[in-house]
mmCIF file of C-alpha atoms in Angstrom:
data_model
loop_
_atom_site.group_PDB
_atom_site.id
_atom_site.type_symbol
_atom_site.label_atom_id
_atom_site.label_comp_id
_atom_site.label_asym_id
_atom_site.label_seq_id
_atom_site.Cartn_x
_atom_site.Cartn_y
_atom_site.Cartn_z
ATOM 1 C CA MET A 749 -18.564 58.973 15.150
ATOM 2 C CA ALA A 750 -19.745 61.517 12.941
ATOM 3 C CA VAL A 751 -16.961 63.909 10.759
ATOM 4 C CA ALA A 752 -16.873 67.633 12.295
ATOM 5 C CA THR A 753 -19.733 69.119 10.105
ATOM 6 C CA HIS A 754 -20.187 73.499 9.805
ATOM 7 C CA THR A 755 -23.106 75.323 8.718
ATOM 8 C CA LEU A 756 -22.173 78.970 7.534
ATOM 9 C CA PRO A 757 -23.975 82.174 7.762
ATOM 10 C CA ALA A 758 -24.339 83.239 3.953
ATOM 11 C CA PRO A 759 -23.534 84.920 1.041
ATOM 12 C CA TYR A 760 -19.707 85.467 2.313
ATOM 13 C CA LEU A 761 -17.080 89.099 1.873
ATOM 14 C CA LEU A 762 -13.911 87.646 0.713
ATOM 15 C CA PHE A 763 -11.254 89.435 2.698
ATOM 16 C CA LEU A 764 -8.060 89.313 1.135
ATOM 17 C CA GLY A 765 -5.969 90.868 3.898
ATOM 18 C CA ASP A 766 -2.527 92.836 2.563
ATOM 19 C CA THR A 767 -1.861 89.119 0.390
ATOM 20 C CA ILE A 768 0.300 89.831 -2.406
ATOM 21 C CA GLU A 769 1.441 85.947 -3.866
ATOM 22 C CA PRO A 770 -2.062 83.927 -5.282
ATOM 23 C CA GLY A 771 -1.262 81.172 -4.073
ATOM 24 C CA PHE A 772 -2.271 81.809 -0.306
ATOM 25 C CA ALA A 773 -5.782 83.709 -1.738
ATOM 26 C CA LYS A 774 -6.602 79.452 -2.794
ATOM 27 C CA THR A 775 -9.288 80.006 0.240
ATOM 28 C CA ALA A 776 -11.074 82.941 -1.984
ATOM 29 C CA PHE A 777 -10.279 81.729 -4.751
ATOM 30 C CA GLY A 778 -11.804 78.058 -4.330
ATOM 31 C CA LEU A 779 -14.625 80.155 -3.138
ATOM 32 C CA ARG A 780 -15.441 82.523 -5.700
ATOM 33 C CA ASP A 781 -14.592 78.909 -8.584
ATOM 34 C CA TRP A 782 -16.148 76.629 -6.536
ATOM 35 C CA ALA A 783 -19.649 78.812 -4.488
ATOM 36 C CA PRO A 784 -20.379 81.304 -5.832
ATOM 37 C CA GLU A 785 -23.952 81.780 -5.358
ATOM 38 C CA ARG A 786 -22.317 82.548 -1.540
ATOM 39 C CA CYS A 787 -19.815 84.522 -2.628
ATOM 40 C CA LEU A 788 -21.576 88.474 -2.523
ATOM 41 C CA GLY A 789 -18.012 90.948 -2.693
ATOM 42 C CA GLU A 790 -14.742 90.791 -1.347
ATOM 43 C CA TRP A 791 -12.382 93.605 0.838
ATOM 44 C CA SER A 792 -8.807 93.719 1.185
ATOM 45 C CA LEU A 793 -5.715 95.380 3.015
ATOM 46 C CA PRO A 794 -4.444 98.469 0.135
ATOM 47 C CA SER A 795 -1.406 96.331 0.364
ATOM 48 C CA ALA A 796 -2.984 94.272 -1.394
ATOM 49 C CA THR A 797 -2.224 92.965 -4.382
ATOM 50 C CA VAL A 798 -4.530 90.291 -5.268
ATOM 51 C CA SER A 799 -8.095 89.494 -6.627
ATOM 52 C CA THR A 800 -10.711 87.948 -6.770
ATOM 53 C CA GLY A 801 -12.330 89.840 -9.156
ATOM 54 C CA LEU A 802 -15.822 89.783 -7.444
ATOM 55 C CA PRO A 803 -17.378 93.850 -6.526
ATOM 56 C CA ARG A 804 -15.157 95.195 -3.868
ATOM 57 C CA LEU A 805 -17.678 95.840 -1.004
ATOM 58 C CA SER A 806 -16.150 97.073 2.463
ATOM 59 C CA PRO A 807 -17.823 95.380 5.293
ATOM 60 C CA ALA A 808 -20.584 97.369 5.790
ATOM 61 C CA GLN A 809 -21.002 98.363 2.008
ATOM 62 C CA ALA A 810 -21.493 94.443 1.505
ATOM 63 C CA ALA A 811 -23.813 93.782 4.794
ATOM 64 C CA ALA A 812 -26.345 96.902 3.268
ATOM 65 C CA GLN A 813 -26.462 93.758 0.149
ATOM 66 C CA GLY A 814 -27.016 90.957 2.912
ATOM 67 C CA ALA A 815 -23.317 89.938 3.253
ATOM 68 C CA ARG A 816 -23.945 87.620 6.870
ATOM 69 C CA ALA A 817 -19.742 86.669 6.993
ATOM 70 C CA LEU A 818 -16.608 88.073 6.518
ATOM 71 C CA VAL A 819 -14.155 85.011 5.457
ATOM 72 C CA ILE A 820 -10.767 85.086 5.808
ATOM 73 C CA GLY A 821 -9.785 84.215 1.904
ATOM 74 C CA VAL A 822 -6.050 83.552 3.331
ATOM 75 C CA ALA A 823 -4.296 80.897 3.996
ATOM 76 C CA ASN A 824 -0.890 82.161 4.547
ATOM 77 C CA PRO A 825 1.849 80.570 6.003
ATOM 78 C CA GLY A 826 1.541 79.325 9.575
ATOM 79 C CA GLY A 827 -2.546 81.027 9.620
ATOM 80 C CA ILE A 828 -1.440 83.854 11.450
ATOM 81 C CA ILE A 829 -4.139 86.769 11.938
ATOM 82 C CA PRO A 830 -1.432 89.840 11.897
ATOM 83 C CA ALA A 831 -2.570 93.035 13.454
ATOM 84 C CA SER A 832 -2.589 94.721 10.022
ATOM 85 C CA TRP A 833 -5.419 92.520 9.799
ATOM 86 C CA MET A 834 -7.560 93.653 13.636
ATOM 87 C CA PRO A 835 -9.160 97.066 12.258
ATOM 88 C CA GLU A 836 -10.531 95.093 9.143
ATOM 89 C CA LEU A 837 -12.803 91.930 11.060
ATOM 90 C CA LEU A 838 -13.323 94.633 13.872
ATOM 91 C CA ALA A 839 -15.053 96.880 11.705
ATOM 92 C CA ALA A 840 -16.971 93.503 10.622
ATOM 93 C CA ILE A 841 -18.465 92.865 13.524
ATOM 94 C CA GLU A 842 -19.844 96.425 14.482
ATOM 95 C CA ALA A 843 -21.231 95.987 10.440
ATOM 96 C CA GLY A 844 -22.732 92.830 11.626
ATOM 97 C CA LEU A 845 -21.304 90.071 10.240
ATOM 98 C CA ASP A 846 -19.684 87.728 11.786
ATOM 99 C CA ILE A 847 -16.205 85.996 10.779
ATOM 100 C CA VAL A 848 -15.575 82.477 9.586
ATOM 101 C CA ALA A 849 -11.772 81.227 9.608
ATOM 102 C CA GLY A 850 -10.188 78.297 9.041
ATOM 103 C CA MET A 851 -6.603 79.809 10.227
ATOM 104 C CA HIS A 852 -4.308 78.197 12.432
ATOM 105 C CA VAL A 853 -4.749 81.054 15.163
ATOM 106 C CA ARG A 854 -8.136 81.308 16.982
ATOM 107 C CA LEU A 855 -10.104 83.871 16.259
ATOM 108 C CA ALA A 856 -12.189 83.322 20.035
ATOM 109 C CA SER A 857 -8.421 82.695 21.169
ATOM 110 C CA LEU A 858 -8.521 87.847 19.846
ATOM 111 C CA ALA A 859 -8.840 89.041 23.164
ATOM 112 C CA PRO A 860 -10.362 92.896 20.474
ATOM 113 C CA LEU A 861 -12.285 90.010 18.086
ATOM 114 C CA ALA A 862 -13.335 88.324 21.299
ATOM 115 C CA GLU A 863 -15.125 91.224 23.190
ATOM 116 C CA ALA A 864 -16.028 91.907 19.998
ATOM 117 C CA ALA A 865 -18.448 89.422 19.227
ATOM 118 C CA ALA A 866 -19.866 89.325 22.970
ATOM 119 C CA ARG A 867 -20.447 93.080 22.574
ATOM 120 C CA HIS A 868 -22.735 92.670 19.340
ATOM 121 C CA GLY A 869 -23.920 89.945 20.013
ATOM 122 C CA ARG A 870 -21.930 88.022 16.658
ATOM 123 C CA ALA A 871 -20.307 84.293 15.548
ATOM 124 C CA LEU A 872 -16.762 83.547 15.368
ATOM 125 C CA ILE A 873 -16.420 80.037 13.011
ATOM 126 C CA ASP A 874 -13.466 78.758 12.767
ATOM 127 C CA LEU A 875 -12.896 75.639 10.704
ATOM 128 C CA ARG A 876 -9.679 74.316 12.140
ATOM 129 C CA THR A 877 -11.274 72.527 15.085
ATOM 130 C CA PRO A 878 -11.427 69.292 15.473
ATOM 131 C CA PRO A 879 -13.594 66.211 16.004
ATOM 132 C CA ALA A 880 -13.233 65.498 19.458
ATOM 133 C CA ASP A 881 -12.333 62.193 20.313
ATOM 134 C CA LEU A 882 -10.163 61.191 17.495
ATOM 135 C CA ALA A 883 -8.602 57.656 17.575
ATOM 136 C CA VAL A 884 -5.728 57.004 16.273
ATOM 137 C CA ALA A 885 -5.105 55.018 12.677
ATOM 138 C CA THR A 886 -5.742 51.494 12.473
ATOM 139 C CA GLY A 887 -4.523 50.362 8.814
ATOM 140 C CA LEU A 888 -7.541 48.222 8.861
ATOM 141 C CA LYS A 889 -8.819 47.979 5.934
ATOM 142 C CA ARG A 890 -12.043 48.922 4.963
ATOM 143 C CA THR A 891 -14.982 48.934 2.497
ATOM 144 C CA GLY A 892 -15.783 51.056 -0.416
ATOM 145 C CA ARG A 893 -13.844 52.750 -2.931
ATOM 146 C CA ARG A 894 -11.324 56.139 -2.057
ATOM 147 C CA LEU A 895 -9.603 57.948 -4.713
ATOM 148 C CA LEU A 896 -6.538 60.934 -2.589
ATOM 149 C CA THR A 897 -5.833 63.848 -5.260
ATOM 150 C CA VAL A 898 -0.885 64.517 -4.019
ATOM 151 C CA GLY A 899 0.405 67.297 -5.167
ATOM 152 C CA THR A 900 4.227 68.070 -6.449
ATOM 153 C CA ASP A 901 3.572 71.312 -3.583
ATOM 154 C CA CYS A 902 1.019 72.748 -2.432
ATOM 155 C CA ALA A 903 -1.543 74.901 -3.479
ATOM 156 C CA LEU A 904 -1.552 73.766 -7.241
ATOM 157 C CA GLY A 905 -4.992 72.625 -7.734
ATOM 158 C CA LYS A 906 -5.667 69.689 -5.362
ATOM 159 C CA LYS A 907 -9.124 70.895 -4.076
ATOM 160 C CA TYR A 908 -9.931 71.713 -7.923
ATOM 161 C CA THR A 909 -8.925 68.727 -9.291
ATOM 162 C CA ALA A 910 -11.607 66.424 -6.448
ATOM 163 C CA LEU A 911 -14.358 68.383 -6.598
ATOM 164 C CA ALA A 912 -14.192 68.126 -10.455
ATOM 165 C CA ILE A 913 -13.286 64.345 -10.586
ATOM 166 C CA ALA A 914 -16.629 63.954 -7.284
ATOM 167 C CA ARG A 915 -18.728 65.925 -9.570
ATOM 168 C CA GLY A 916 -18.235 64.798 -13.496
ATOM 169 C CA LEU A 917 -18.238 61.165 -12.315
ATOM 170 C CA ALA A 918 -21.662 61.815 -10.097
ATOM 171 C CA ALA A 919 -22.649 63.504 -13.230
ATOM 172 C CA ARG A 920 -22.608 59.821 -14.660
ATOM 173 C CA GLY A 921 -24.024 58.283 -12.021
ATOM 174 C CA LEU A 922 -21.457 57.146 -10.182
ATOM 175 C CA ASP A 923 -22.435 56.625 -6.696
ATOM 176 C CA ALA A 924 -19.606 59.294 -6.094
ATOM 177 C CA THR A 925 -18.418 61.282 -2.898
ATOM 178 C CA PHE A 926 -15.987 64.929 -2.228
ATOM 179 C CA ARG A 927 -14.224 64.299 0.870
ATOM 180 C CA ALA A 928 -12.792 67.518 2.335
ATOM 181 C CA SER A 929 -9.366 67.889 4.241
ATOM 182 C CA GLY A 930 -8.523 71.226 4.531
ATOM 183 C CA GLN A 931 -10.385 75.229 5.676
ATOM 184 C CA THR A 932 -11.677 76.231 1.792
ATOM 185 C CA GLY A 933 -12.666 72.586 1.430
ATOM 186 C CA ILE A 934 -15.101 72.037 4.669
ATOM 187 C CA MET A 935 -16.682 76.134 2.848
ATOM 188 C CA ILE A 936 -17.775 74.123 -0.114
ATOM 189 C CA ALA A 937 -18.150 70.924 1.042
ATOM 190 C CA GLY A 938 -20.379 71.498 4.395
ATOM 191 C CA GLN A 939 -17.989 69.261 6.132
ATOM 192 C CA GLY A 940 -15.198 68.471 6.790
ATOM 193 C CA ILE A 941 -11.656 67.652 8.497
ATOM 194 C CA ALA A 942 -9.270 70.625 8.928
ATOM 195 C CA ILE A 943 -6.064 67.973 9.148
ATOM 196 C CA ASP A 944 -3.664 69.769 9.246
ATOM 197 C CA ALA A 945 -5.480 70.990 12.996
ATOM 198 C CA VAL A 946 -4.722 67.165 14.391
ATOM 199 C CA ILE A 947 -2.474 66.634 16.981
ATOM 200 C CA ALA A 948 0.384 64.344 14.739
ATOM 201 C CA ASP A 949 -0.556 60.845 16.635
ATOM 202 C CA PHE A 950 -4.609 60.784 15.633
ATOM 203 C CA ALA A 951 -4.090 62.319 11.990
ATOM 204 C CA ALA A 952 -4.324 59.530 9.910
ATOM 205 C CA GLY A 953 -6.961 58.523 12.423
ATOM 206 C CA ALA A 954 -8.719 61.403 11.389
ATOM 207 C CA ALA A 955 -7.809 60.462 7.590
ATOM 208 C CA GLU A 956 -9.897 57.180 8.221
ATOM 209 C CA LEU A 957 -13.171 59.071 9.996
ATOM 210 C CA LEU A 958 -12.827 61.619 7.056
ATOM 211 C CA SER A 959 -12.663 58.398 4.321
ATOM 212 C CA PRO A 960 -15.408 56.068 6.985
ATOM 213 C CA ALA A 961 -16.397 52.637 4.936
ATOM 214 C CA ALA A 962 -19.451 52.273 2.950
ATOM 215 C CA ALA A 963 -20.995 50.427 0.291
ATOM 216 C CA PRO A 964 -18.733 48.666 -1.903
ATOM 217 C CA ASP A 965 -19.370 50.470 -5.274
ATOM 218 C CA HIS A 966 -19.321 53.959 -3.022
ATOM 219 C CA LEU A 967 -15.588 55.775 -4.235
ATOM 220 C CA ASP A 968 -14.828 58.581 -1.940
ATOM 221 C CA VAL A 969 -12.707 61.377 -3.922
ATOM 222 C CA ILE A 970 -10.881 62.565 -1.321
ATOM 223 C CA GLU A 971 -9.445 66.159 -1.062
ATOM 224 C CA GLY A 972 -5.369 66.259 -0.669
ATOM 225 C CA GLN A 973 -3.041 68.352 1.540
ATOM 226 C CA GLY A 974 0.757 69.592 0.836
ATOM 227 C CA SER A 975 3.567 67.480 -1.574
ATOM 228 C CA LEU A 976 5.580 64.375 0.720
ATOM 229 C CA PHE A 977 8.590 66.127 -0.924
ATOM 230 C CA HIS A 978 7.451 69.954 0.741
ATOM 231 C CA PRO A 979 9.966 71.080 3.568
ATOM 232 C CA ALA A 980 6.427 71.718 6.083
ATOM 233 C CA TYR A 981 3.373 70.373 5.236
ATOM 234 C CA ALA A 982 4.948 66.578 3.878
ATOM 235 C CA ALA A 983 3.905 64.304 7.535
ATOM 236 C CA VAL A 984 0.628 66.036 6.493
ATOM 237 C CA SER A 985 0.295 64.872 3.583
ATOM 238 C CA LEU A 986 1.883 61.426 4.576
ATOM 239 C CA ALA A 987 -1.302 60.649 7.421
ATOM 240 C CA LEU A 988 -3.695 61.573 4.843
ATOM 241 C CA LEU A 989 -2.163 59.035 3.235
ATOM 242 C CA HIS A 990 -1.528 56.030 5.079
ATOM 243 C CA GLY A 991 -5.135 57.456 6.695
ATOM 244 C CA SER A 992 -7.584 56.927 3.672
ATOM 245 C CA GLN A 993 -5.903 54.425 1.867
ATOM 246 C CA PRO A 994 -6.268 55.464 -1.054
ATOM 247 C CA ASP A 995 -7.163 52.899 -3.648
ATOM 248 C CA GLY A 996 -6.144 55.045 -6.870
ATOM 249 C CA PHE A 997 -4.122 57.924 -6.793
ATOM 250 C CA ILE A 998 -4.137 61.243 -9.313
ATOM 251 C CA VAL A 999 -1.249 63.119 -9.121
ATOM 252 C CA CYS A 1000 -1.887 67.955 -9.460
ATOM 253 C CA HIS A 1001 1.828 69.593 -11.117
ATOM 254 C CA GLN A 1002 1.571 72.824 -12.650
ATOM 255 C CA PRO A 1003 3.639 72.940 -15.877
ATOM 256 C CA GLY A 1004 6.054 75.651 -14.668
ATOM 257 C CA ARG A 1005 6.748 76.056 -11.280
ATOM 258 C CA ALA A 1006 10.201 75.624 -9.789
ATOM 259 C CA ALA A 1007 10.207 76.383 -6.811
ATOM 260 C CA VAL A 1008 8.120 74.919 -3.886
ATOM 261 C CA LEU A 1009 5.491 77.481 -2.921
ATOM 262 C CA GLY A 1010 6.884 78.997 0.748
ATOM 263 C CA SER A 1011 10.138 77.742 0.837
ATOM 264 C CA PRO A 1012 12.846 78.637 -2.603
ATOM 265 C CA ALA A 1013 15.575 77.066 -1.686
ATOM 266 C CA PHE A 1014 13.391 73.240 -2.952
ATOM 267 C CA ARG A 1015 12.870 72.029 -6.470
ATOM 268 C CA VAL A 1016 9.535 71.203 -7.227
ATOM 269 C CA PRO A 1017 10.191 67.424 -7.735
ATOM 270 C CA PRO A 1018 9.193 65.930 -11.240
ATOM 271 C CA ILE A 1019 6.272 64.068 -11.706
ATOM 272 C CA ALA A 1020 7.104 60.149 -11.718
ATOM 273 C CA ALA A 1021 8.886 60.857 -8.103
ATOM 274 C CA VAL A 1022 5.866 62.244 -6.777
ATOM 275 C CA ILE A 1023 4.490 58.558 -8.153
ATOM 276 C CA ALA A 1024 7.126 56.139 -6.958
ATOM 277 C CA GLN A 1025 6.712 58.046 -3.253
ATOM 278 C CA THR A 1026 3.508 57.982 -3.102
ATOM 279 C CA VAL A 1027 3.319 54.266 -3.828
ATOM 280 C CA MET A 1028 6.347 53.459 -2.045
ATOM 281 C CA LEU A 1029 4.115 54.771 1.463
ATOM 282 C CA GLY A 1030 1.165 53.922 0.635
ATOM 283 C CA ARG A 1031 1.660 50.249 0.517
ATOM 284 C CA LEU A 1032 1.890 50.966 4.179
ATOM 285 C CA THR A 1033 -1.684 50.416 4.194
ATOM 286 C CA ASN A 1034 -2.838 49.529 0.819
ATOM 287 C CA PRO A 1035 -0.831 47.072 -1.213
ATOM 288 C CA ALA A 1036 -2.784 47.505 -4.239
ATOM 289 C CA ILE A 1037 -1.772 51.780 -4.380
ATOM 290 C CA ARG A 1038 -0.928 52.484 -7.883
ATOM 291 C CA CYS A 1039 -1.614 56.107 -9.618
ATOM 292 C CA VAL A 1040 -4.256 56.214 -12.248
ATOM 293 C CA GLY A 1041 -3.839 59.567 -13.699
ATOM 294 C CA ILE A 1042 -2.089 63.302 -14.112
ATOM 295 C CA SER A 1043 -3.689 66.937 -13.677
ATOM 296 C CA LEU A 1044 -2.315 69.643 -14.840
ATOM 297 C CA ASN A 1045 -3.308 73.053 -13.081
ATOM 298 C CA THR A 1046 -2.373 74.913 -17.145
ATOM 299 C CA ALA A 1047 -3.850 78.224 -15.373
ATOM 300 C CA GLY A 1048 -2.407 81.556 -18.180
ATOM 301 C CA MET A 1049 -1.947 78.587 -20.606
ATOM 302 C CA THR A 1050 -3.237 79.183 -24.157
ATOM 303 C CA ALA A 1051 -5.517 76.291 -25.764
ATOM 304 C CA GLU A 1052 -2.471 75.390 -28.086
ATOM 305 C CA ASP A 1053 -0.433 75.397 -25.093
ATOM 306 C CA ALA A 1054 -2.321 73.925 -22.451
ATOM 307 C CA ASP A 1055 -2.976 70.923 -24.836
ATOM 308 C CA ARG A 1056 0.526 70.078 -26.670
ATOM 309 C CA VAL A 1057 1.655 69.929 -22.513
ATOM 310 C CA ILE A 1058 -1.566 67.306 -21.417
ATOM 311 C CA ALA A 1059 -1.028 65.656 -24.280
ATOM 312 C CA GLU A 1060 3.259 65.210 -23.472
ATOM 313 C CA THR A 1061 2.924 65.174 -20.442
ATOM 314 C CA GLY A 1062 -0.076 61.561 -20.752
ATOM 315 C CA ALA A 1063 2.593 60.263 -23.309
ATOM 316 C CA GLU A 1064 5.579 60.623 -20.549
ATOM 317 C CA HIS A 1065 4.072 59.003 -17.584
ATOM 318 C CA GLY A 1066 1.295 56.062 -20.230
ATOM 319 C CA LEU A 1067 -1.064 57.334 -18.515
ATOM 320 C CA PRO A 1068 -4.678 60.168 -18.849
ATOM 321 C CA ALA A 1069 -3.170 63.911 -18.506
ATOM 322 C CA ALA A 1070 -6.132 67.071 -18.104
ATOM 323 C CA ASP A 1071 -6.584 69.297 -17.429
ATOM 324 C CA PRO A 1072 -10.213 69.293 -15.121
ATOM 325 C CA ILE A 1073 -11.129 73.500 -15.482
ATOM 326 C CA ARG A 1074 -11.026 73.019 -18.616
ATOM 327 C CA GLY A 1075 -12.163 69.080 -19.301
ATOM 328 C CA GLY A 1076 -12.294 68.274 -22.269
ATOM 329 C CA ALA A 1077 -11.344 64.245 -24.050
ATOM 330 C CA ALA A 1078 -8.947 64.796 -22.015
ATOM 331 C CA PHE A 1079 -10.325 65.274 -18.911
ATOM 332 C CA ASP A 1080 -13.194 62.451 -20.382
ATOM 333 C CA ALA A 1081 -10.334 59.794 -20.450
ATOM 334 C CA LEU A 1082 -8.975 60.686 -16.184
ATOM 335 C CA LEU A 1083 -12.229 60.148 -15.849
ATOM 336 C CA ASP A 1084 -12.678 56.999 -17.060
ATOM 337 C CA ALA A 1085 -9.266 55.595 -15.350
ATOM 338 C CA CYS A 1086 -11.188 56.676 -11.942
ATOM 339 C CA GLN A 1087 -14.291 54.359 -12.869
ATOM 340 C CA ALA A 1088 -12.092 51.918 -13.473
#
């Protein structure tokens, strides 16, 4: 069975809705950073305070400049499409743009959008549509090697880390593939499975399908989701861990983040706890699982502070640590560990 593949019309106008929390705009930021050639501009409601820094264009202006789709660049709690967004989405359809979304709410289920799309001949593309006829997981070992990114929390760099490692290893001549398990990753890679949209009984099976048997020297770098310590999303993280059967994993963390995103009553766990929990749970389907390194999101830090935190974290845990976006010798050492 092939992994669900989406062919998306580009270039995009990124829609930020009324977002005031940068962490909920990770789709827009991911596309800006990893597929800039497909991003023409951004649009949002007046109440939004988050920006990607791209040119601000209305749907009509973007269409006039060649945009083909409005991409909802928000991953909000519950994956909803608020009523306040509807006038802007309808305006995009009327301007001649398709709409691409990875929300839990299906675009076609919203009657005003469905009617407008039919009237104007536009497409409504939902990325959170899993493949048909998914099987339950077997738990059986398959050929090839796998690396999974896991997190101390949501929206702190699991996708960026997986992308950077896959590209870094490919640049070294290794046979490495980025495997997308979320909406933004699918938009960047062009294929993948949105694991959090799969019925629970089939989620680990979907993870097996996402990273099928491969040549012995092939490495799949799998985009992680959520956190095993997140009160809302741990189930998704666990299904991805069991189905991926990773040989190695990288813990992603944002220094200074104290509260779990979207659940402020819960504290972000220490890196050591995430390593121990991941190994304990991951041994069910891969007894040889091990942590190979730590990825730190040091955005907002000075170069000096970032270097200090990276060095201290690596020394504390006895593992290579790096910020993949900053690169440098520390990231080279992390890539070395991923090859081992």
